Short mmCIF file of C-alpha atoms in Angstrom, two decimals:
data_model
loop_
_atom_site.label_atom_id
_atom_site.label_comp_id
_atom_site.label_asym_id
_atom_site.label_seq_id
_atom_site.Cartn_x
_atom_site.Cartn_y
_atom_site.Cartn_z
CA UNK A 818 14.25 -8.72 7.93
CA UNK A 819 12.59 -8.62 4.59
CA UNK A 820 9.94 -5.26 3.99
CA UNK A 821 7.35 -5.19 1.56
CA UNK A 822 6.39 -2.15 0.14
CA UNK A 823 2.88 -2.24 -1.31
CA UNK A 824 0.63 0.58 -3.21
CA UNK A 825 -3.01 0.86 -1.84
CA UNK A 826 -6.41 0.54 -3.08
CA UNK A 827 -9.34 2.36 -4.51
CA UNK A 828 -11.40 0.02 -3.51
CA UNK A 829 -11.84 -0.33 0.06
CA UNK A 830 -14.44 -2.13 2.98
CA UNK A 831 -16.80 -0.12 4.53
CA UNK A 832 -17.48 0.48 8.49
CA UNK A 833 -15.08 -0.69 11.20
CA UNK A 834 -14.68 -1.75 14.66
CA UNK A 835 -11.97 -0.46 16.02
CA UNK A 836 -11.26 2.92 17.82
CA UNK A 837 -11.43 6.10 15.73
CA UNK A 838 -8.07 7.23 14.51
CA UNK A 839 -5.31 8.09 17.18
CA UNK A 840 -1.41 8.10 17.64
CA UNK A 841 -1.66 4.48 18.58
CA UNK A 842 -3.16 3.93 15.27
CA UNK A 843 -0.22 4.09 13.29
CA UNK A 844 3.89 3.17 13.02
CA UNK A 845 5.81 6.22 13.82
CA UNK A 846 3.36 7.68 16.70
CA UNK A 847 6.18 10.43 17.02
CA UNK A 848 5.00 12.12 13.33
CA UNK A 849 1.36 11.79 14.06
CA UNK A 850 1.31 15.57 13.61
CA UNK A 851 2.42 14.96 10.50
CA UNK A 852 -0.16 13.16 9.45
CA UNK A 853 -2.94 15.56 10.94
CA UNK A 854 -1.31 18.51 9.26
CA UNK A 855 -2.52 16.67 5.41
CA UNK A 856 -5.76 15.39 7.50
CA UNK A 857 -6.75 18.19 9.03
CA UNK A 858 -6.02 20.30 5.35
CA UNK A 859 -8.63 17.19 3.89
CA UNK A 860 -11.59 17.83 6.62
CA UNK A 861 -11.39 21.33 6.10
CA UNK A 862 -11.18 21.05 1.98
CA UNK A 863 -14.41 18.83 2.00
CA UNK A 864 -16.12 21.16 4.32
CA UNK A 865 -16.03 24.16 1.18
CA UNK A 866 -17.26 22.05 -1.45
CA UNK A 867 -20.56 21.90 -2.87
CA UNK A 868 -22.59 18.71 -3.21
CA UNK A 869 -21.66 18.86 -6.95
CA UNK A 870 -18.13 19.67 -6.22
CA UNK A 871 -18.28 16.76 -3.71
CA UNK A 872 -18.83 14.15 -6.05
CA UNK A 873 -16.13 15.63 -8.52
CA UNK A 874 -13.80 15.05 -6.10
CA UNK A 875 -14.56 11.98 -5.11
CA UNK A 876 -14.90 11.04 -8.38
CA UNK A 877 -18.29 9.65 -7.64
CA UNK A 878 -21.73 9.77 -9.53
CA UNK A 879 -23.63 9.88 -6.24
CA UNK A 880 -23.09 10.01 -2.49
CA UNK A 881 -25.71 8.68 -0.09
CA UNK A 882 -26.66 10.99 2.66
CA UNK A 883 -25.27 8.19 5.07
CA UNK A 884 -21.97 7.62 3.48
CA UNK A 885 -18.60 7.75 5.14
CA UNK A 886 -16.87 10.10 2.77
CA UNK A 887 -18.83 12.92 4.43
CA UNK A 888 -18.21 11.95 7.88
CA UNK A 889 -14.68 13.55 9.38
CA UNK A 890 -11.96 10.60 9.51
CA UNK A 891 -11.62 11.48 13.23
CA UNK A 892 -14.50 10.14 14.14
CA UNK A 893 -14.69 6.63 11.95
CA UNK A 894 -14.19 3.34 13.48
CA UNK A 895 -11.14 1.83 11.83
CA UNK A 896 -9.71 -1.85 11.10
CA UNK A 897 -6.42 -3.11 10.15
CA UNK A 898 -5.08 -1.51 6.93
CA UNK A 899 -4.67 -4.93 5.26
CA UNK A 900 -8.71 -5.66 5.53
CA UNK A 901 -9.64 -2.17 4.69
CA UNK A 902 -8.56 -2.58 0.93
CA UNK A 903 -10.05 -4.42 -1.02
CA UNK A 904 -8.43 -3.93 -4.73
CA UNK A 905 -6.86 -6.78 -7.07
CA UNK A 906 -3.80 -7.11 -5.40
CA UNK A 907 -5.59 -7.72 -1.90
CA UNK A 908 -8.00 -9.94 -3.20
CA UNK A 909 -5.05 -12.20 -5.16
CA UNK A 910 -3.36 -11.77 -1.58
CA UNK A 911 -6.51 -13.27 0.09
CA UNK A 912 -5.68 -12.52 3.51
CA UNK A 913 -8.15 -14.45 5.50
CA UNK A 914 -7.08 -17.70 3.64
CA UNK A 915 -3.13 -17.57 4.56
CA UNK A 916 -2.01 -19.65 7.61
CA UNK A 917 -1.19 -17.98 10.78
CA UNK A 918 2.41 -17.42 10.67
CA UNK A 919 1.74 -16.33 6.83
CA UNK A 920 -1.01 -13.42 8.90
CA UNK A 921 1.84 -12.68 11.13
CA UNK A 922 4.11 -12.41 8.43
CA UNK A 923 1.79 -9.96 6.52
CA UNK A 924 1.05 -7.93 9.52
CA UNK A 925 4.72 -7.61 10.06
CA UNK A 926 6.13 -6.75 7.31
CA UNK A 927 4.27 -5.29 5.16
CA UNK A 928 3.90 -1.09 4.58
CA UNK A 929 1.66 0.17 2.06
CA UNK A 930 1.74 3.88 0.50
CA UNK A 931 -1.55 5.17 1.46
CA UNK A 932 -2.62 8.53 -0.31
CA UNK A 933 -4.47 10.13 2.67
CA UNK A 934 -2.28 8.66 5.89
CA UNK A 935 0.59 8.09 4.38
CA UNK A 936 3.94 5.24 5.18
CA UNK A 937 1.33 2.55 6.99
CA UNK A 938 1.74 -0.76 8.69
CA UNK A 939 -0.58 -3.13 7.10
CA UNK A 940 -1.70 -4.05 10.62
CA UNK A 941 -1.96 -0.11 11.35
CA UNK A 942 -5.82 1.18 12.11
CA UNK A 943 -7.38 3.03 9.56
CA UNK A 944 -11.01 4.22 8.45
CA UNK A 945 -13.11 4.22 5.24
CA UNK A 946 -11.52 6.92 3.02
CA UNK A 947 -11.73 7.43 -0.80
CA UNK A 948 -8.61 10.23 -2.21
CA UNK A 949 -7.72 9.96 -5.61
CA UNK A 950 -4.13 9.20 -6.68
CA UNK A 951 -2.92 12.45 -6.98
CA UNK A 952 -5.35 14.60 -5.57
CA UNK A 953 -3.80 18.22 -3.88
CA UNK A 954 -5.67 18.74 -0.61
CA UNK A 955 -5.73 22.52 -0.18
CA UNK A 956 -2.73 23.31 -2.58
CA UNK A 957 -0.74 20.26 -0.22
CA UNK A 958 0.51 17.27 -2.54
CA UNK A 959 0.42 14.17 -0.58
CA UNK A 960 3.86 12.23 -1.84
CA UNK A 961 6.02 15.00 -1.33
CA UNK A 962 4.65 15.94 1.83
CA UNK A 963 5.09 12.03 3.19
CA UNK A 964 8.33 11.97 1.54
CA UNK A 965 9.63 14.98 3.13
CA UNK A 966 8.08 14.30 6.85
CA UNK A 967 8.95 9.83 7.03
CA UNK A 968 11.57 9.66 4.50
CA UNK A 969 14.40 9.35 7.83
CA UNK A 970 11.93 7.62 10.26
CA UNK A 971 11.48 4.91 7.73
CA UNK A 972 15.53 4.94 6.34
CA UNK A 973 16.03 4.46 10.43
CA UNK A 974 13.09 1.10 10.36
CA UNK A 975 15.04 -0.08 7.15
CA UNK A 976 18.20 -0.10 7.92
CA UNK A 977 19.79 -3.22 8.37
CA UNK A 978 17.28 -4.85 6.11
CA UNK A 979 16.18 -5.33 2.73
CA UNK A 980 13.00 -4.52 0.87
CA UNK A 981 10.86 -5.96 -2.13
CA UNK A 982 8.86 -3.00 -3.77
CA UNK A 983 5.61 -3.76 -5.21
CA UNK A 984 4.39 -0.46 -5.60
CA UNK A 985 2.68 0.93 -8.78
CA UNK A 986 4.66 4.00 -10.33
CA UNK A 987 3.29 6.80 -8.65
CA UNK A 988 4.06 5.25 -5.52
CA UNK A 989 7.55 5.89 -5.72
CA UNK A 990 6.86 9.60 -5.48
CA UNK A 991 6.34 8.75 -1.69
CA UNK A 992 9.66 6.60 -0.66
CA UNK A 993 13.45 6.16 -2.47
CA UNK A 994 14.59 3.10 -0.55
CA UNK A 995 17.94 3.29 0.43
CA UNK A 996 18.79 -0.55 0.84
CA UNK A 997 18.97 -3.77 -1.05
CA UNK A 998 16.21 -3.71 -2.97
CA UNK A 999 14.24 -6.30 -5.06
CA UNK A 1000 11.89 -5.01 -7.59
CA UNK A 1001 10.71 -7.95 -9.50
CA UNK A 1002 9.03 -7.82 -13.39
CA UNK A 1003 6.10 -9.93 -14.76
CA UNK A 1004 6.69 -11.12 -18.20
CA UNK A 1005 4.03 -12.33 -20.52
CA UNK A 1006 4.77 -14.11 -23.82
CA UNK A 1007 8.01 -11.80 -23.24
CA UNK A 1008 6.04 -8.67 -23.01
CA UNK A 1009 5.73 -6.52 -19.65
CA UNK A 1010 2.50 -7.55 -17.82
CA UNK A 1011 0.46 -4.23 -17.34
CA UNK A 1012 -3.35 -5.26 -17.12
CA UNK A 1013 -2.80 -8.07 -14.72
CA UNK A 1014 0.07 -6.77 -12.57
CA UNK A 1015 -1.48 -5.61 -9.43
CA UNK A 1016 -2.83 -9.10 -9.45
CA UNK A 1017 0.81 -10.34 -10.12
CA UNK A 1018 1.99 -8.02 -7.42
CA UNK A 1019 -0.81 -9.49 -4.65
CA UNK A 1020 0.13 -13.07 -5.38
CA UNK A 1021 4.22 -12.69 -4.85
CA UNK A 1022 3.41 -11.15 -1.74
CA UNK A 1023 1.10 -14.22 -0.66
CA UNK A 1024 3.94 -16.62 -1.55
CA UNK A 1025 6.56 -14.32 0.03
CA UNK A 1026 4.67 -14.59 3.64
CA UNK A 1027 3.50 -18.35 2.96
CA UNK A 1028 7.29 -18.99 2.78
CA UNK A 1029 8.37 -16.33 5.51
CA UNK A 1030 11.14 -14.82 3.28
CA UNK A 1031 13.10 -13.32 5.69
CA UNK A 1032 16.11 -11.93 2.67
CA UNK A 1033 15.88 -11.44 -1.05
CA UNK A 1034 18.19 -14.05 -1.33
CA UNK A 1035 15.11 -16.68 0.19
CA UNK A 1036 12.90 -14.91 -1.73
CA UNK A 1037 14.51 -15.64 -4.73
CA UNK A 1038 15.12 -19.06 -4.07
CA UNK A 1039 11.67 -20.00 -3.58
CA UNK A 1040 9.43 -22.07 -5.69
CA UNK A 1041 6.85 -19.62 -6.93
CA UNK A 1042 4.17 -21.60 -9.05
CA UNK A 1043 3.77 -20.22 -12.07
CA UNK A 1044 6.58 -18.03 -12.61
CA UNK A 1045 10.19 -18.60 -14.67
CA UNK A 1046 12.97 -16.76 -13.44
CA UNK A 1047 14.68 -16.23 -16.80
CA UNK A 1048 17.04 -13.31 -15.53
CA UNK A 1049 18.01 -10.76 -12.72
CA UNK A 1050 19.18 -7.89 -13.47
CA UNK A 1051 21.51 -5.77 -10.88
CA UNK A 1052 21.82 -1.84 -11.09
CA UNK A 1053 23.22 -0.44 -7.50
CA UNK A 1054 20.58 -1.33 -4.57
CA UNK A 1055 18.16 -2.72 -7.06
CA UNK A 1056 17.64 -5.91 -7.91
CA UNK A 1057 15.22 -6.79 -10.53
CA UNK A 1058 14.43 -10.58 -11.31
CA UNK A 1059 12.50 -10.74 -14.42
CA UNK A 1060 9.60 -13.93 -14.44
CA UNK A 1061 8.14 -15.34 -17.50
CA UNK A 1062 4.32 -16.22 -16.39
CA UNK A 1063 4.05 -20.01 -18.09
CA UNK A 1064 0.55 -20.53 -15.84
CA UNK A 1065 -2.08 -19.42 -13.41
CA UNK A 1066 -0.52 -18.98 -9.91
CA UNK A 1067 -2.13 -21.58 -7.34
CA UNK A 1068 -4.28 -20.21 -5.08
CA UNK A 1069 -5.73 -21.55 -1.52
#
């Protein structure tokens, strides 16, 4: 089986239809107390701010009285993680336009890095949340905490199997993957895409499930419009394939 690993969003949907968070919410239902110990430490952190301290935390200019960010996250309805986000990468992804095994695929094998709930199932069941990259909830830093708590649970879900990592940078801080792992680079002109590579990142994922990859070795060998494979590079469990982009990628 072929894992995607996948960074998360700022920008998210609001509202939801699904039941509020719960241990059937997630993967790993056996940690969920590891989860509420950082969500817990986040309700009780919002509760001592100020209105002004608030919005500096949220990074925000202005909060409506009927937001979600000021509601608990226990008591929001939820839907899938993959239609909660809402950033580049999910919109060059384009979820609702991939064909049904493509969905499946997705919902499958997909696990993105969120900052609040940490090693997720894209089909998982999460709220409206907004946490900055980075942010320390009560003195608690959120990567180390979810590196330290899943780290084994999600060694013990990879093993036997490979994984392509799309995260961004900091995203690492959450997971070292321990198996065969494909970590591809997006060249432009010869130059390192950086502005455009979360889109980059959301449409090698939507060709990955379209062709239902189920090794590095298929996803290598598939016909990815728009990108050159001009080299791959192998350094122990990585293995980065470096892509000239010659032309948009084709989208449905």
């Amino acid at each position: 089986m072929l894992y995607t690993l996948l960074s998360p969003a700022e920008a998210k949907e609001a509202g939801g239809s699904m039941a509020p968070i719960s241990p059937k919410s997630f993967i790993f239902p056996s940690l969920y107390e590891k989860r509420l110990e950082l969500l817990q430490k986040f309700e009780n952190y919002k509760k001592t701010l100020s209105e002004k301290e608030l919005l500096e935390f949220f990074e925000l200019k202005t909060l409506e009285d009927n937001s979600e960010y000021r509601d608990s996250v226990f008591g929001l309805g939820t839907d899938k993680a993959i239609l909660r986000y809402s950033g580049v990468a999910y919109k060059a992804l384009d979820f609702y336009s991939l064909s049904t095994e493509a969905k499946k695929y997705v919902f499958d094998n997909v696990i993105i890095f969120s900052n609040l709930f940490g090693p997720i199932l894209s089909s998982d069941e999460i709220p409206n949340y907004k946490l900055k990259q980075g942010a320390k909830i009560g003195g608690l830093d959120a990567a180390k905490h979810y590196k330290k708590e899943f780290s084994q649970a999600l060694d013990e879900m990879f093993d036997g199997c490979e994984i392509v990592d799309l995260l961004a940078g900091y995203y690492e801080k959450f997971y070292t993957p321990k198996v065969r792992t494909l970590k591809p680079k997006f060249l432009k002109n010869g130059k390192v895409v950086s502005h455009n590579a979360k889109e980059y990142r959301g449409l090698f994922l939507r060709m990955l499930a379209e062709s239902g990859a189920g090794t590095i070795d298929d996803a290598l060998s598939s016909e990815f419009d728009g990108l050159k494979l001009v080299e791959i590079i192998e350094k122990g469990v990585i293995v980065e394939p470096i892509f000239e982009t010659y032309k948009p990628f084709k989208t449905v």
